[in-house]
mmCIF file of C-alpha atoms in Angstrom:
data_model
loop_
_atom_site.group_PDB
_atom_site.id
_atom_site.type_symbol
_atom_site.label_atom_id
_atom_site.label_comp_id
_atom_site.label_asym_id
_atom_site.label_seq_id
_atom_site.Cartn_x
_atom_site.Cartn_y
_atom_site.Cartn_z
ATOM 1 C CA UNK A 1 0.154 0.089 0.109
ATOM 2 C CA UNK A 2 0.987 3.675 -0.214
ATOM 3 C CA UNK A 3 1.329 5.655 3.119
ATOM 4 C CA UNK A 4 -2.174 6.871 2.510
ATOM 5 C CA UNK A 5 -4.388 4.003 1.876
ATOM 6 C CA UNK A 6 -3.072 2.794 -1.350
ATOM 7 C CA UNK A 7 -2.642 -4.386 -2.032
ATOM 8 C CA UNK A 8 -2.234 -4.993 -1.122
ATOM 9 C CA UNK A 9 -4.702 1.817 -0.363
ATOM 10 C CA UNK A 10 -2.906 4.712 -2.294
ATOM 11 C CA UNK A 11 -4.344 8.206 -1.371
ATOM 12 C CA UNK A 12 -0.922 9.610 -2.105
ATOM 13 C CA UNK A 13 -0.164 6.514 0.194
ATOM 14 C CA UNK A 14 -2.119 3.312 0.686
ATOM 15 C CA UNK A 15 -1.994 -0.080 -0.875
ATOM 16 C CA UNK A 16 -2.815 -3.734 -0.388
ATOM 17 C CA UNK A 17 -2.250 -6.983 -2.352
ATOM 18 C CA UNK A 18 -2.509 -10.469 -3.057
ATOM 19 C CA UNK A 19 1.083 -11.493 -2.254
ATOM 20 C CA UNK A 20 2.219 -8.216 -1.604
ATOM 21 C CA UNK A 21 0.903 -4.547 -1.268
ATOM 22 C CA UNK A 22 -0.873 -1.906 0.849
ATOM 23 C CA UNK A 23 -1.013 1.552 2.588
ATOM 24 C CA UNK A 24 -2.355 3.279 5.789
ATOM 25 C CA UNK A 25 -4.091 6.562 4.770
ATOM 26 C CA UNK A 26 -5.485 9.925 6.049
ATOM 27 C CA UNK A 27 -8.529 11.535 5.412
ATOM 28 C CA UNK A 28 -9.227 15.115 4.573
ATOM 29 C CA UNK A 29 -9.867 15.893 8.065
ATOM 30 C CA UNK A 30 -6.527 14.476 9.132
ATOM 31 C CA UNK A 31 -7.769 11.521 10.881
ATOM 32 C CA UNK A 32 -5.568 8.357 10.550
ATOM 33 C CA UNK A 33 -7.384 5.894 8.482
ATOM 34 C CA UNK A 34 -9.651 6.320 5.492
ATOM 35 C CA UNK A 35 -10.563 2.593 5.526
ATOM 36 C CA UNK A 36 -10.170 -0.025 8.490
ATOM 37 C CA UNK A 37 -11.107 -3.656 7.584
ATOM 38 C CA UNK A 38 -11.177 -5.635 10.735
ATOM 39 C CA UNK A 39 -11.236 -9.231 11.128
ATOM 40 C CA UNK A 40 -13.314 -9.690 7.928
ATOM 41 C CA UNK A 41 -14.470 -13.290 7.203
ATOM 42 C CA UNK A 42 -16.133 -14.194 3.966
ATOM 43 C CA UNK A 43 -17.477 -17.715 2.959
ATOM 44 C CA UNK A 44 -19.191 -19.082 0.018
ATOM 45 C CA UNK A 45 -21.673 -21.772 0.620
ATOM 46 C CA UNK A 46 -21.558 -24.319 -2.358
ATOM 47 C CA UNK A 47 -23.010 -27.566 -3.180
ATOM 48 C CA UNK A 48 -19.701 -29.051 -2.558
ATOM 49 C CA UNK A 49 -19.209 -27.374 0.819
ATOM 50 C CA UNK A 50 -18.148 -24.110 2.446
ATOM 51 C CA UNK A 51 -15.251 -22.234 0.695
ATOM 52 C CA UNK A 52 -13.481 -20.166 3.302
ATOM 53 C CA UNK A 53 -12.355 -17.376 1.296
ATOM 54 C CA UNK A 54 -11.481 -14.743 3.747
ATOM 55 C CA UNK A 55 -10.328 -15.729 7.375
ATOM 56 C CA UNK A 56 -10.247 -12.839 9.697
ATOM 57 C CA UNK A 57 -8.036 -10.513 7.956
ATOM 58 C CA UNK A 58 -7.403 -6.935 7.532
ATOM 59 C CA UNK A 59 -6.984 -7.236 3.786
ATOM 60 C CA UNK A 60 -7.096 -10.050 1.537
ATOM 61 C CA UNK A 61 -7.277 -10.896 -2.103
ATOM 62 C CA UNK A 62 -9.749 -10.001 -4.714
ATOM 63 C CA UNK A 63 -12.532 -11.273 -2.507
ATOM 64 C CA UNK A 64 -11.652 -8.618 -0.120
ATOM 65 C CA UNK A 65 -11.981 -5.914 -2.756
ATOM 66 C CA UNK A 66 -15.428 -7.105 -3.873
ATOM 67 C CA UNK A 67 -16.239 -7.284 -0.234
ATOM 68 C CA UNK A 68 -15.545 -3.656 0.299
ATOM 69 C CA UNK A 69 -17.278 -2.785 -2.907
ATOM 70 C CA UNK A 70 -20.395 -4.711 -1.720
ATOM 71 C CA UNK A 71 -20.210 -6.937 -4.568
ATOM 72 C CA UNK A 72 -20.420 -10.225 -2.799
ATOM 73 C CA UNK A 73 -23.379 -12.059 -4.061
ATOM 74 C CA UNK A 74 -25.534 -13.435 -1.266
ATOM 75 C CA UNK A 75 -25.988 -16.481 -1.842
ATOM 76 C CA UNK A 76 -23.526 -18.018 -2.495
ATOM 77 C CA UNK A 77 -21.365 -15.468 -0.617
ATOM 78 C CA UNK A 78 -21.775 -14.687 2.953
ATOM 79 C CA UNK A 79 -20.239 -11.877 5.265
ATOM 80 C CA UNK A 80 -19.737 -14.176 8.283
ATOM 81 C CA UNK A 81 -18.135 -11.546 10.634
ATOM 82 C CA UNK A 82 -15.829 -8.678 10.597
ATOM 83 C CA UNK A 83 -16.065 -4.820 10.016
ATOM 84 C CA UNK A 84 -15.511 -2.561 6.975
ATOM 85 C CA UNK A 85 -14.986 0.869 8.645
ATOM 86 C CA UNK A 86 -15.025 3.603 5.886
ATOM 87 C CA UNK A 87 -14.899 7.164 7.329
ATOM 88 C CA UNK A 88 -15.983 5.732 10.591
ATOM 89 C CA UNK A 89 -19.078 3.994 9.145
ATOM 90 C CA UNK A 90 -19.341 0.320 9.049
ATOM 91 C CA UNK A 91 -20.089 -0.603 5.358
ATOM 92 C CA UNK A 92 -21.447 -4.018 6.363
ATOM 93 C CA UNK A 93 -24.379 -2.319 8.221
ATOM 94 C CA UNK A 94 -25.559 0.126 5.515
ATOM 95 C CA UNK A 95 -28.569 -0.328 3.080
ATOM 96 C CA UNK A 96 -27.888 -1.119 -0.681
ATOM 97 C CA UNK A 97 -29.183 2.363 -1.452
ATOM 98 C CA UNK A 98 -26.533 3.898 0.762
ATOM 99 C CA UNK A 99 -24.054 1.713 -0.896
ATOM 100 C CA UNK A 100 -24.864 2.910 -4.405
ATOM 101 C CA UNK A 101 -24.103 6.529 -3.307
ATOM 102 C CA UNK A 102 -20.629 5.274 -2.264
ATOM 103 C CA UNK A 103 -19.823 2.859 -4.845
ATOM 104 C CA UNK A 104 -18.187 4.585 -7.971
ATOM 105 C CA UNK A 105 -18.490 8.079 -6.123
ATOM 106 C CA UNK A 106 -16.284 7.551 -3.088
ATOM 107 C CA UNK A 107 -14.855 4.029 -3.594
ATOM 108 C CA UNK A 108 -14.068 2.678 -7.156
ATOM 109 C CA UNK A 109 -12.447 -0.349 -8.513
ATOM 110 C CA UNK A 110 -10.400 -1.219 -11.585
ATOM 111 C CA UNK A 111 -11.157 -4.766 -12.576
ATOM 112 C CA UNK A 112 -8.472 -7.301 -13.602
ATOM 113 C CA UNK A 113 -9.986 -8.043 -17.178
ATOM 114 C CA UNK A 114 -11.019 -4.684 -18.914
ATOM 115 C CA UNK A 115 -12.768 -6.884 -21.827
ATOM 116 C CA UNK A 116 -15.049 -8.212 -19.287
ATOM 117 C CA UNK A 117 -15.501 -5.035 -17.248
ATOM 118 C CA UNK A 118 -16.619 -2.916 -20.190
ATOM 119 C CA UNK A 119 -19.878 -3.289 -21.839
ATOM 120 C CA UNK A 120 -19.218 -4.441 -25.259
ATOM 121 C CA UNK A 121 -22.394 -2.810 -26.946
ATOM 122 C CA UNK A 122 -21.914 0.499 -25.367
ATOM 123 C CA UNK A 123 -19.582 3.226 -26.803
ATOM 124 C CA UNK A 124 -16.854 4.036 -24.346
ATOM 125 C CA UNK A 125 -17.972 7.631 -23.684
ATOM 126 C CA UNK A 126 -21.230 6.468 -22.674
ATOM 127 C CA UNK A 127 -19.874 4.189 -20.096
ATOM 128 C CA UNK A 128 -17.811 6.943 -18.683
ATOM 129 C CA UNK A 129 -20.574 9.483 -18.626
ATOM 130 C CA UNK A 130 -22.980 7.200 -17.073
ATOM 131 C CA UNK A 131 -21.049 6.987 -13.909
ATOM 132 C CA UNK A 132 -20.606 10.790 -13.817
ATOM 133 C CA UNK A 133 -24.249 11.390 -14.597
ATOM 134 C CA UNK A 134 -25.528 8.910 -11.954
ATOM 135 C CA UNK A 135 -23.499 10.336 -9.042
ATOM 136 C CA UNK A 136 -23.200 14.079 -10.027
ATOM 137 C CA UNK A 137 -26.760 14.392 -11.360
ATOM 138 C CA UNK A 138 -26.009 16.601 -13.970
ATOM 139 C CA UNK A 139 -27.436 16.751 -17.627
ATOM 140 C CA UNK A 140 -26.107 14.124 -20.320
ATOM 141 C CA UNK A 141 -24.542 16.935 -22.205
ATOM 142 C CA UNK A 142 -22.403 17.987 -19.279
ATOM 143 C CA UNK A 143 -21.674 14.326 -18.218
ATOM 144 C CA UNK A 144 -20.355 13.779 -21.947
ATOM 145 C CA UNK A 145 -18.214 16.754 -21.778
ATOM 146 C CA UNK A 146 -16.645 15.586 -18.480
ATOM 147 C CA UNK A 147 -16.128 12.200 -19.917
ATOM 148 C CA UNK A 148 -14.214 13.490 -22.717
ATOM 149 C CA UNK A 149 -11.934 15.293 -20.300
ATOM 150 C CA UNK A 150 -11.401 12.046 -18.414
ATOM 151 C CA UNK A 151 -10.313 10.491 -21.809
ATOM 152 C CA UNK A 152 -7.898 13.107 -22.147
ATOM 153 C CA UNK A 153 -6.457 12.542 -18.733
ATOM 154 C CA UNK A 154 -5.929 8.879 -19.471
ATOM 155 C CA UNK A 155 -4.529 9.856 -22.931
ATOM 156 C CA UNK A 156 -7.201 8.409 -25.078
ATOM 157 C CA UNK A 157 -7.874 10.737 -28.210
ATOM 158 C CA UNK A 158 -11.171 12.443 -27.830
ATOM 159 C CA UNK A 159 -11.994 11.439 -31.393
ATOM 160 C CA UNK A 160 -12.164 7.760 -30.378
ATOM 161 C CA UNK A 161 -14.775 8.434 -27.657
ATOM 162 C CA UNK A 162 -17.664 6.946 -29.625
ATOM 163 C CA UNK A 163 -15.799 3.680 -30.474
ATOM 164 C CA UNK A 164 -16.602 0.437 -28.700
ATOM 165 C CA UNK A 165 -14.237 -1.588 -26.556
ATOM 166 C CA UNK A 166 -13.213 -4.037 -29.094
ATOM 167 C CA UNK A 167 -11.920 -1.484 -31.237
ATOM 168 C CA UNK A 168 -9.214 -0.418 -28.825
ATOM 169 C CA UNK A 169 -5.975 -2.342 -27.753
ATOM 170 C CA UNK A 170 -5.470 -3.949 -24.267
ATOM 171 C CA UNK A 171 -3.619 -1.148 -22.924
ATOM 172 C CA UNK A 172 -6.114 1.294 -24.017
ATOM 173 C CA UNK A 173 -9.126 -0.749 -22.690
ATOM 174 C CA UNK A 174 -7.304 -0.657 -19.350
ATOM 175 C CA UNK A 175 -6.966 3.072 -19.446
ATOM 176 C CA UNK A 176 -10.581 3.267 -20.226
ATOM 177 C CA UNK A 177 -11.438 1.339 -17.237
ATOM 178 C CA UNK A 178 -9.312 3.724 -15.140
ATOM 179 C CA UNK A 179 -11.048 6.542 -16.516
ATOM 180 C CA UNK A 180 -14.360 5.106 -15.362
ATOM 181 C CA UNK A 181 -13.007 4.433 -11.777
ATOM 182 C CA UNK A 182 -11.523 8.036 -11.523
ATOM 183 C CA UNK A 183 -14.574 9.775 -13.214
ATOM 184 C CA UNK A 184 -15.940 10.906 -9.980
ATOM 185 C CA UNK A 185 -12.612 11.494 -8.171
ATOM 186 C CA UNK A 186 -12.980 8.632 -5.618
ATOM 187 C CA UNK A 187 -11.320 8.677 -2.144
ATOM 188 C CA UNK A 188 -10.347 5.155 -2.497
ATOM 189 C CA UNK A 189 -9.290 3.139 -5.623
ATOM 190 C CA UNK A 190 -9.074 -0.787 -5.731
ATOM 191 C CA UNK A 191 -6.885 -1.881 -8.391
ATOM 192 C CA UNK A 192 -7.200 -5.752 -8.936
ATOM 193 C CA UNK A 193 -4.119 -6.773 -11.031
ATOM 194 C CA UNK A 194 -4.575 -3.831 -13.386
ATOM 195 C CA UNK A 195 -1.579 -4.776 -15.532
ATOM 196 C CA UNK A 196 -1.645 -8.550 -15.790
ATOM 197 C CA UNK A 197 -2.676 -9.020 -19.444
ATOM 198 C CA UNK A 198 -0.339 -6.368 -20.448
ATOM 199 C CA UNK A 199 3.134 -6.516 -22.035
ATOM 200 C CA UNK A 200 5.931 -4.906 -20.003
ATOM 201 C CA UNK A 201 5.981 -1.687 -22.038
ATOM 202 C CA UNK A 202 2.312 -0.802 -21.728
ATOM 203 C CA UNK A 203 2.401 -2.001 -18.138
ATOM 204 C CA UNK A 204 5.086 0.441 -17.137
ATOM 205 C CA UNK A 205 2.990 3.198 -18.942
ATOM 206 C CA UNK A 206 -0.182 2.288 -17.150
ATOM 207 C CA UNK A 207 1.644 2.128 -13.695
ATOM 208 C CA UNK A 208 3.269 5.598 -14.321
ATOM 209 C CA UNK A 209 -0.182 7.085 -15.285
ATOM 210 C CA UNK A 210 -1.887 5.399 -12.256
ATOM 211 C CA UNK A 211 0.942 7.007 -9.999
ATOM 212 C CA UNK A 212 0.375 10.442 -11.616
ATOM 213 C CA UNK A 213 -3.386 10.205 -11.410
ATOM 214 C CA UNK A 214 -3.159 9.016 -7.662
ATOM 215 C CA UNK A 215 -1.232 12.255 -6.991
ATOM 216 C CA UNK A 216 -3.214 14.661 -8.929
ATOM 217 C CA UNK A 217 -6.559 13.216 -7.623
ATOM 218 C CA UNK A 218 -5.277 12.739 -4.098
ATOM 219 C CA UNK A 219 -6.651 9.313 -4.086
ATOM 220 C CA UNK A 220 -5.748 6.296 -1.943
ATOM 221 C CA UNK A 221 -5.112 2.974 -3.492
ATOM 222 C CA UNK A 222 -5.550 -0.641 -2.807
ATOM 223 C CA UNK A 223 -3.023 -2.551 -4.997
ATOM 224 C CA UNK A 224 -3.831 -6.350 -5.392
ATOM 225 C CA UNK A 225 -1.086 -8.106 -7.502
ATOM 226 C CA UNK A 226 1.234 -10.963 -7.573
ATOM 227 C CA UNK A 227 4.170 -8.996 -9.195
ATOM 228 C CA UNK A 228 6.625 -7.733 -6.681
ATOM 229 C CA UNK A 229 7.940 -5.579 -9.383
ATOM 230 C CA UNK A 230 4.394 -3.879 -9.360
ATOM 231 C CA UNK A 231 4.770 -3.614 -5.511
ATOM 232 C CA UNK A 232 8.114 -2.065 -5.701
ATOM 233 C CA UNK A 233 6.966 0.525 -8.171
ATOM 234 C CA UNK A 234 3.803 1.625 -6.459
ATOM 235 C CA UNK A 235 3.149 0.488 -2.750
ATOM 236 C CA UNK A 236 4.235 2.112 0.553
ATOM 237 C CA UNK A 237 3.194 -0.736 2.657
ATOM 238 C CA UNK A 238 2.765 -4.637 1.923
ATOM 239 C CA UNK A 239 0.747 -7.479 3.288
ATOM 240 C CA UNK A 240 1.710 -10.989 2.156
ATOM 241 C CA UNK A 241 -1.725 -13.097 2.058
ATOM 242 C CA UNK A 242 -1.984 -16.687 1.694
ATOM 243 C CA UNK A 243 -5.114 -18.959 1.937
ATOM 244 C CA UNK A 244 -7.120 -15.869 3.021
ATOM 245 C CA UNK A 245 -4.865 -14.722 5.961
ATOM 246 C CA UNK A 246 -2.173 -11.944 6.261
ATOM 247 C CA UNK A 247 1.094 -13.818 7.150
ATOM 248 C CA UNK A 248 3.285 -10.998 7.141
ATOM 249 C CA UNK A 249 2.989 -7.164 6.880
ATOM 250 C CA UNK A 250 4.905 -3.964 7.052
ATOM 251 C CA UNK A 251 6.498 -1.077 5.044
ATOM 252 C CA UNK A 252 7.833 -1.987 1.524
ATOM 253 C CA UNK A 253 11.392 -1.563 3.105
ATOM 254 C CA UNK A 254 10.670 -4.096 5.871
ATOM 255 C CA UNK A 255 9.189 -6.799 3.446
ATOM 256 C CA UNK A 256 11.858 -6.342 0.826
ATOM 257 C CA UNK A 257 14.953 -5.905 2.931
ATOM 258 C CA UNK A 258 14.083 -8.371 5.741
ATOM 259 C CA UNK A 259 11.519 -10.822 4.671
ATOM 260 C CA UNK A 260 10.875 -13.252 7.564
ATOM 261 C CA UNK A 261 7.900 -15.607 7.077
ATOM 262 C CA UNK A 262 8.998 -18.566 5.222
ATOM 263 C CA UNK A 263 6.258 -17.907 2.608
ATOM 264 C CA UNK A 264 7.721 -14.513 1.982
ATOM 265 C CA UNK A 265 11.223 -15.704 1.759
ATOM 266 C CA UNK A 266 10.000 -18.346 -0.798
ATOM 267 C CA UNK A 267 8.147 -15.707 -2.879
ATOM 268 C CA UNK A 268 11.530 -13.564 -3.023
ATOM 269 C CA UNK A 269 13.444 -16.680 -3.635
ATOM 270 C CA UNK A 270 11.702 -17.455 -6.912
ATOM 271 C CA UNK A 271 12.523 -14.114 -8.248
ATOM 272 C CA UNK A 272 15.397 -14.112 -10.758
ATOM 273 C CA UNK A 273 18.768 -12.466 -9.554
ATOM 274 C CA UNK A 274 20.461 -10.473 -12.262
ATOM 275 C CA UNK A 275 23.859 -10.776 -10.495
ATOM 276 C CA UNK A 276 23.909 -14.503 -10.345
ATOM 277 C CA UNK A 277 23.917 -17.223 -12.857
ATOM 278 C CA UNK A 278 21.151 -19.492 -11.617
ATOM 279 C CA UNK A 279 20.159 -22.632 -13.599
ATOM 280 C CA UNK A 280 17.012 -23.188 -11.747
ATOM 281 C CA UNK A 281 14.789 -20.883 -9.586
ATOM 282 C CA UNK A 282 13.574 -21.709 -6.134
ATOM 283 C CA UNK A 283 10.203 -23.068 -5.993
ATOM 284 C CA UNK A 284 7.934 -23.706 -2.932
ATOM 285 C CA UNK A 285 6.950 -27.498 -2.920
ATOM 286 C CA UNK A 286 3.310 -28.528 -2.786
ATOM 287 C CA UNK A 287 -0.038 -26.861 -3.376
ATOM 288 C CA UNK A 288 -2.274 -24.141 -2.230
ATOM 289 C CA UNK A 289 -4.808 -25.815 0.625
ATOM 290 C CA UNK A 290 -8.197 -26.582 -0.396
ATOM 291 C CA UNK A 291 -10.245 -23.782 0.880
ATOM 292 C CA UNK A 292 -12.938 -26.074 1.824
ATOM 293 C CA UNK A 293 -10.424 -27.938 4.128
ATOM 294 C CA UNK A 294 -8.023 -25.588 5.345
ATOM 295 C CA UNK A 295 -5.318 -26.783 7.870
ATOM 296 C CA UNK A 296 -6.096 -26.567 11.457
ATOM 297 C CA UNK A 297 -2.677 -24.788 12.389
ATOM 298 C CA UNK A 298 -0.703 -22.456 10.153
ATOM 299 C CA UNK A 299 -2.180 -22.617 6.597
ATOM 300 C CA UNK A 300 1.284 -22.711 5.046
ATOM 301 C CA UNK A 301 2.634 -25.453 7.280
ATOM 302 C CA UNK A 302 2.097 -28.291 4.971
ATOM 303 C CA UNK A 303 4.444 -26.574 2.599
ATOM 304 C CA UNK A 304 6.843 -25.152 4.921
ATOM 305 C CA UNK A 305 10.359 -26.503 5.346
ATOM 306 C CA UNK A 306 10.762 -25.033 8.759
ATOM 307 C CA UNK A 307 7.549 -26.252 10.234
ATOM 308 C CA UNK A 308 7.525 -27.851 13.657
ATOM 309 C CA UNK A 309 4.580 -30.346 15.011
ATOM 310 C CA UNK A 310 3.044 -27.139 16.664
ATOM 311 C CA UNK A 311 2.694 -25.457 13.244
ATOM 312 C CA UNK A 312 0.104 -28.280 12.302
ATOM 313 C CA UNK A 313 -1.998 -28.011 15.265
ATOM 314 C CA UNK A 314 -2.096 -24.464 16.283
ATOM 315 C CA UNK A 315 -2.297 -20.979 14.733
ATOM 316 C CA UNK A 316 0.580 -18.700 15.486
ATOM 317 C CA UNK A 317 0.165 -15.488 17.337
ATOM 318 C CA UNK A 318 1.069 -12.193 15.664
ATOM 319 C CA UNK A 319 4.854 -11.260 16.404
ATOM 320 C CA UNK A 320 5.939 -7.649 16.004
ATOM 321 C CA UNK A 321 9.571 -7.449 14.427
ATOM 322 C CA UNK A 322 12.067 -4.786 14.653
ATOM 323 C CA UNK A 323 10.926 -2.195 11.891
ATOM 324 C CA UNK A 324 8.147 0.241 11.208
ATOM 325 C CA UNK A 325 5.064 -1.760 11.666
ATOM 326 C CA UNK A 326 6.577 -5.164 10.634
ATOM 327 C CA UNK A 327 4.531 -8.057 11.762
ATOM 328 C CA UNK A 328 4.515 -11.850 11.217
ATOM 329 C CA UNK A 329 2.475 -14.725 11.818
ATOM 330 C CA UNK A 330 4.849 -17.614 12.461
ATOM 331 C CA UNK A 331 5.734 -19.882 15.390
ATOM 332 C CA UNK A 332 9.403 -19.344 14.511
ATOM 333 C CA UNK A 333 9.191 -15.831 16.151
ATOM 334 C CA UNK A 334 6.717 -16.570 18.999
ATOM 335 C CA UNK A 335 8.508 -16.016 22.233
ATOM 336 C CA UNK A 336 11.935 -16.653 20.764
ATOM 337 C CA UNK A 337 14.897 -15.713 23.132
ATOM 338 C CA UNK A 338 17.002 -14.678 20.113
ATOM 339 C CA UNK A 339 14.344 -12.205 19.117
ATOM 340 C CA UNK A 340 14.111 -10.218 22.233
ATOM 341 C CA UNK A 341 12.783 -7.120 20.523
ATOM 342 C CA UNK A 342 9.699 -9.101 19.356
ATOM 343 C CA UNK A 343 6.482 -8.297 21.323
ATOM 344 C CA UNK A 344 3.776 -11.111 20.837
ATOM 345 C CA UNK A 345 0.136 -10.069 20.345
ATOM 346 C CA UNK A 346 -2.833 -11.963 20.694
ATOM 347 C CA UNK A 347 -4.234 -13.123 17.192
ATOM 348 C CA UNK A 348 -7.679 -11.380 16.734
ATOM 349 C CA UNK A 349 -9.251 -13.987 14.778
ATOM 350 C CA UNK A 350 -8.908 -16.774 17.272
#
């Protein structure tokens, strides 16, 4: 994240992410947090069983983003417990009509696949102006004029405004989705793998544009991504998420310079080192656990080379490490004499 709310919040400072990214934020009135997600638990009830998608976390994967946006379909999805506090208000307790006033206006989302996020039978200008018209309650002509300006902001020529999504390249479609998300100047922007389907050149351009827009619009951001390069480019704070739980979190410097959880170490080990000639990259053995049958103890224990007997039967506490807000959830650091500076905290979801 960026320091304001960018993965894993990004108001000029805030983000959160799937395997890395997040940020704490400040509101216009100077209060600390624009958004607090507390012990959120989301389940999907299917014919095959209960899928435990989010397990008492602060931030999670895409499902967390959808939960913040109020886009979990019930059924099969259910908000089992927790709080999503936005500007002091719990979004899980407001009505759908209240949510409609927030979604798109104050909290927006850039979806992973722009081709499925855009309506294929509507010109792009209509899709941008629709958001503006609905939330600002202005005329269709005024909404179109503002939509044209948004296209200019994301570097789409105005003369292409009446074209359809399939007539644009992947990078341009992603910029159109960003234009829709930023059309009403939201306080919080959730970006779900916004550059996954783009080549590296276009990816760099989109990330640079998002950084500029974030600063210009003073928007916080949650960045959800698997790409540590994207995290390094855009995030201030990082949360490493596995099986619906945050296993390690801290500033970008803490995570990149001093990764502590075996899962985090494994992720960095799988990144090529330009200064070393390595024939094979490190790989984490095993597979992700079944979300309908999660391990009793640490969710990473079945794949962890450091796992002890306790790791398989008991969830570890959150241990605070030296550094700025650096925490890890691993038995390796619980009550360790060699880590005297660590302060153990009770894990809130137990």
